[in-house]
Amino acid sequence: PTLVMKRALGVPWCELLERPDDVRSRFGMPPDEWHLRTLVQVSNAVSAAHRRGILHRDLKPENVMIGELGEVYLLDWGLAVALEPDAAGRLPLAREAQEMAGTPAYMAPEMLGGQADKLCVQTDVYLLGAVLYEILCGYPPHRGATLELLLVSVLGSSPIFPRGVPEEAAHICLRAMHPEPGRRHESVEELRLAIEAFLRHRES
């Protein structure tokens, strides 16, 4: 048997978030605008997965590779789950994922464990909202000196924005990161359209 996989060369997105001068020189646009447009491309990849009934569950800049020409690759599907049974059994079912899983700095409340019935497309919406927060603020939404404080932040999911963050962008982020999945954007596509609308308004 032979397994053939695409070789993705590039740099992790998280590194470019810390190097605005590199972004400006490589891609010829303001870093914040480039990062938002990159988030739109990541959202497209997540939407494609959702159409196939798959949740990623670990969306964060570390899991996105930016190629030499600006190509965007969404990597690390090790925590992915299926929303519906798959005849091939390639992925575990979301409704059976009772253990805590994900990266606490970005994690949605329902990912803390014991709430598998709440895992849904809005879980990935939350994670994309957490990445949006990092783009806007310069750091992930959940922080704490101890794991306990970090998890308290996840449960509360009430991010605070520093001065200077545009109100429209903060509103999009707050909705995407609402503690209750049903109060978030209905789909990743809806979130993507909101981000693109903000980009248009920002330019005008």
GROMACS .gro file of C-alpha atoms in nm:
model
  204
    1PRO     CA    1   0.000   0.000   0.000
    2THR     CA    2   0.116   0.352  -0.076
    3LEU     CA    3  -0.012   0.670   0.090
    4VAL     CA    4   0.035   0.985  -0.119
    5MET     CA    5  -0.007   1.321   0.053
    6LYS     CA    6   0.040   1.678  -0.060
    7ARG     CA    7   0.350   1.843   0.081
    8ALA     CA    8   0.262   2.189   0.214
    9LEU     CA    9   0.558   2.424   0.244
   10GLY     CA   10   0.532   2.753   0.422
   11VAL     CA   11   0.522   2.925   0.759
   12PRO     CA   12   0.265   2.887   1.039
   13TRP     CA   13   0.014   3.171   1.044
   14CYS     CA   14   0.087   3.230   1.414
   15GLU     CA   15   0.440   3.344   1.322
   16LEU     CA   16   0.311   3.596   1.070
   17LEU     CA   17   0.073   3.737   1.331
   18GLU     CA   18   0.384   3.838   1.524
   19ARG     CA   19   0.569   3.981   1.221
   20PRO     CA   20   0.359   4.263   1.071
   21ASP     CA   21   0.652   4.401   0.870
   22ASP     CA   22   0.694   4.065   0.695
   23VAL     CA   23   0.324   4.060   0.606
   24ARG     CA   24   0.339   4.413   0.467
   25SER     CA   25   0.648   4.344   0.255
   26ARG     CA   26   0.537   4.000   0.131
   27PHE     CA   27   0.173   4.068   0.054
   28GLY     CA   28   0.159   4.444   0.000
   29MET     CA   29  -0.131   4.530   0.229
   30PRO     CA   30  -0.186   4.638   0.591
   31PRO     CA   31  -0.128   4.339   0.824
   32ASP     CA   32  -0.471   4.356   0.990
   33GLU     CA   33  -0.647   4.351   0.652
   34TRP     CA   34  -0.432   4.061   0.529
   35HIS     CA   35  -0.504   3.859   0.844
   36LEU     CA   36  -0.878   3.916   0.808
   37ARG     CA   37  -0.865   3.803   0.445
   38THR     CA   38  -0.669   3.496   0.554
   39LEU     CA   39  -0.940   3.421   0.811
   40VAL     CA   40  -1.196   3.438   0.529
   41GLN     CA   41  -0.999   3.171   0.339
   42VAL     CA   42  -0.975   2.952   0.649
   43SER     CA   43  -1.352   2.991   0.688
   44ASN     CA   44  -1.401   2.864   0.333
   45ALA     CA   45  -1.204   2.550   0.419
   46VAL     CA   46  -1.411   2.496   0.733
   47SER     CA   47  -1.734   2.544   0.537
   48ALA     CA   48  -1.622   2.275   0.292
   49ALA     CA   49  -1.564   2.037   0.584
   50HIS     CA   50  -1.905   2.118   0.733
   51ARG     CA   51  -2.073   2.034   0.402
   52ARG     CA   52  -1.920   1.689   0.445
   53GLY     CA   53  -2.043   1.665   0.804
   54ILE     CA   54  -1.702   1.716   0.967
   55LEU     CA   55  -1.607   1.945   1.257
   56HIS     CA   56  -1.242   2.050   1.291
   57ARG     CA   57  -1.248   2.136   1.667
   58ASP     CA   58  -0.895   2.279   1.682
   59LEU     CA   59  -0.900   2.594   1.471
   60LYS     CA   60  -0.616   2.830   1.563
   61PRO     CA   61  -0.335   3.016   1.381
   62GLU     CA   62  -0.085   2.740   1.469
   63ASN     CA   63  -0.287   2.499   1.257
   64VAL     CA   64  -0.285   2.716   0.946
   65MET     CA   65   0.009   2.713   0.703
   66ILE     CA   66   0.076   3.006   0.471
   67GLY     CA   67   0.255   2.907   0.151
   68GLU     CA   68   0.519   3.103  -0.035
   69LEU     CA   69   0.259   3.266  -0.262
   70GLY     CA   70   0.008   3.323   0.017
   71GLU     CA   71  -0.171   2.988  -0.018
   72VAL     CA   72  -0.373   2.901   0.292
   73TYR     CA   73  -0.367   2.542   0.420
   74LEU     CA   74  -0.583   2.430   0.713
   75LEU     CA   75  -0.389   2.154   0.891
   76ASP     CA   76  -0.411   1.917   1.189
   77TRP     CA   77  -0.745   1.738   1.166
   78GLY     CA   78  -0.655   1.507   1.455
   79LEU     CA   79  -0.949   1.622   1.670
   80ALA     CA   80  -1.201   1.621   1.385
   81VAL     CA   81  -1.533   1.445   1.445
   82ALA     CA   82  -1.825   1.346   1.224
   83LEU     CA   83  -2.170   1.494   1.279
   84GLU     CA   84  -2.335   1.190   1.121
   85PRO     CA   85  -2.229   0.824   1.107
   86ASP     CA   86  -1.976   0.753   0.833
   87ALA     CA   87  -2.004   0.412   0.668
   88ALA     CA   88  -1.624   0.399   0.642
   89GLY     CA   89  -1.584   0.481   1.012
   90ARG     CA   90  -1.299   0.722   0.942
   91LEU     CA   91  -1.386   0.968   1.219
   92PRO     CA   92  -1.536   0.936   1.568
   93LEU     CA   93  -1.886   1.071   1.610
   94ALA     CA   94  -1.933   1.414   1.766
   95ARG     CA   95  -2.208   1.284   1.995
   96GLU     CA   96  -1.962   1.034   2.146
   97ALA     CA   97  -1.685   1.293   2.207
   98GLN     CA   98  -1.731   1.333   2.583
   99GLU     CA   99  -1.369   1.414   2.672
  100MET     CA  100  -1.230   1.767   2.688
  101ALA     CA  101  -1.050   1.837   2.360
  102GLY     CA  102  -0.902   2.138   2.188
  103THR     CA  103  -0.676   2.430   2.275
  104PRO     CA  104  -0.796   2.612   2.590
  105ALA     CA  105  -0.689   2.958   2.470
  106TYR     CA  106  -0.951   2.933   2.190
  107MET     CA  107  -1.190   2.668   2.325
  108ALA     CA  108  -1.571   2.693   2.322
  109PRO     CA  109  -1.755   2.608   2.647
  110GLU     CA  110  -1.912   2.292   2.503
  111MET     CA  111  -1.562   2.153   2.434
  112LEU     CA  112  -1.479   2.123   2.804
  113GLY     CA  113  -1.621   1.772   2.817
  114GLY     CA  114  -1.950   1.606   2.898
  115GLN     CA  115  -2.146   1.819   2.648
  116ALA     CA  116  -2.112   1.617   2.331
  117ASP     CA  117  -2.477   1.683   2.251
  118LYS     CA  118  -2.388   2.052   2.204
  119LEU     CA  119  -2.105   1.997   1.955
  120CYS     CA  120  -2.219   2.138   1.622
  121VAL     CA  121  -2.111   2.365   1.337
  122GLN     CA  122  -2.138   2.659   1.579
  123THR     CA  123  -1.848   2.506   1.774
  124ASP     CA  124  -1.619   2.580   1.481
  125VAL     CA  125  -1.788   2.920   1.445
  126TYR     CA  126  -1.676   2.993   1.801
  127LEU     CA  127  -1.318   2.889   1.726
  128LEU     CA  128  -1.307   3.114   1.420
  129GLY     CA  129  -1.443   3.395   1.637
  130ALA     CA  130  -1.161   3.330   1.883
  131VAL     CA  131  -0.908   3.362   1.600
  132LEU     CA  132  -1.080   3.685   1.494
  133TYR     CA  133  -1.036   3.809   1.851
  134GLU     CA  134  -0.663   3.737   1.832
  135ILE     CA  135  -0.636   3.928   1.503
  136LEU     CA  136  -0.816   4.228   1.655
  137CYS     CA  137  -0.646   4.228   1.995
  138GLY     CA  138  -0.306   4.064   1.944
  139TYR     CA  139  -0.364   3.773   2.183
  140PRO     CA  140  -0.609   3.481   2.221
  141PRO     CA  141  -0.938   3.538   2.407
  142HIS     CA  142  -0.882   3.295   2.694
  143ARG     CA  143  -0.589   3.359   2.925
  144GLY     CA  144  -0.506   3.280   3.286
  145ALA     CA  145  -0.215   3.222   3.520
  146THR     CA  146  -0.344   2.870   3.592
  147LEU     CA  147  -0.541   2.611   3.396
  148GLU     CA  148  -0.833   2.666   3.634
  149LEU     CA  149  -0.847   3.038   3.553
  150LEU     CA  150  -0.815   2.959   3.184
  151LEU     CA  151  -1.112   2.723   3.200
  152VAL     CA  152  -1.315   2.982   3.394
  153SER     CA  153  -1.252   3.220   3.104
  154VAL     CA  154  -1.375   2.953   2.860
  155LEU     CA  155  -1.694   2.900   3.060
  156GLY     CA  156  -1.768   3.271   3.084
  157SER     CA  157  -1.683   3.348   2.721
  158SER     CA  158  -1.720   3.724   2.770
  159PRO     CA  159  -1.416   3.868   2.591
  160ILE     CA  160  -1.310   4.224   2.663
  161PHE     CA  161  -1.170   4.437   2.381
  162PRO     CA  162  -0.897   4.695   2.419
  163ARG     CA  163  -0.956   5.051   2.302
  164GLY     CA  164  -0.923   5.100   1.929
  165VAL     CA  165  -1.097   4.780   1.818
  166PRO     CA  166  -1.370   4.875   1.566
  167GLU     CA  167  -1.718   4.835   1.711
  168GLU     CA  168  -1.848   4.639   1.410
  169ALA     CA  169  -1.562   4.388   1.433
  170ALA     CA  170  -1.608   4.350   1.809
  171HIS     CA  171  -1.980   4.284   1.758
  172ILE     CA  172  -1.906   4.009   1.503
  173CYS     CA  173  -1.657   3.853   1.742
  174LEU     CA  174  -1.891   3.866   2.043
  175ARG     CA  175  -2.169   3.697   1.849
  176ALA     CA  176  -1.938   3.424   1.716
  177MET     CA  177  -1.809   3.362   2.071
  178HIS     CA  178  -2.145   3.361   2.251
  179PRO     CA  179  -2.145   3.096   2.529
  180GLU     CA  180  -2.463   2.940   2.386
  181PRO     CA  181  -2.414   2.777   2.042
  182GLY     CA  182  -2.763   2.876   1.931
  183ARG     CA  183  -2.684   3.246   1.979
  184ARG     CA  184  -2.382   3.239   1.746
  185HIS     CA  185  -2.379   3.284   1.370
  186GLU     CA  186  -2.591   3.012   1.216
  187SER     CA  187  -2.303   2.890   1.000
  188VAL     CA  188  -1.939   2.958   0.916
  189GLU     CA  189  -2.066   3.102   0.589
  190GLU     CA  190  -2.270   3.363   0.777
  191LEU     CA  191  -1.965   3.455   0.985
  192ARG     CA  192  -1.751   3.482   0.671
  193LEU     CA  193  -2.000   3.717   0.509
  194ALA     CA  194  -2.001   3.936   0.821
  195ILE     CA  195  -1.621   3.961   0.813
  196GLU     CA  196  -1.623   4.046   0.442
  197ALA     CA  197  -1.887   4.314   0.504
  198PHE     CA  198  -1.669   4.463   0.777
  199LEU     CA  199  -1.374   4.471   0.537
  200ARG     CA  200  -1.584   4.662   0.283
  201HIS     CA  201  -1.711   4.909   0.543
  202ARG     CA  202  -1.359   4.953   0.679
  203GLU     CA  203  -1.225   5.041   0.336
  204SER     CA  204  -1.501   5.295   0.270
   0.00000   0.00000   0.00000
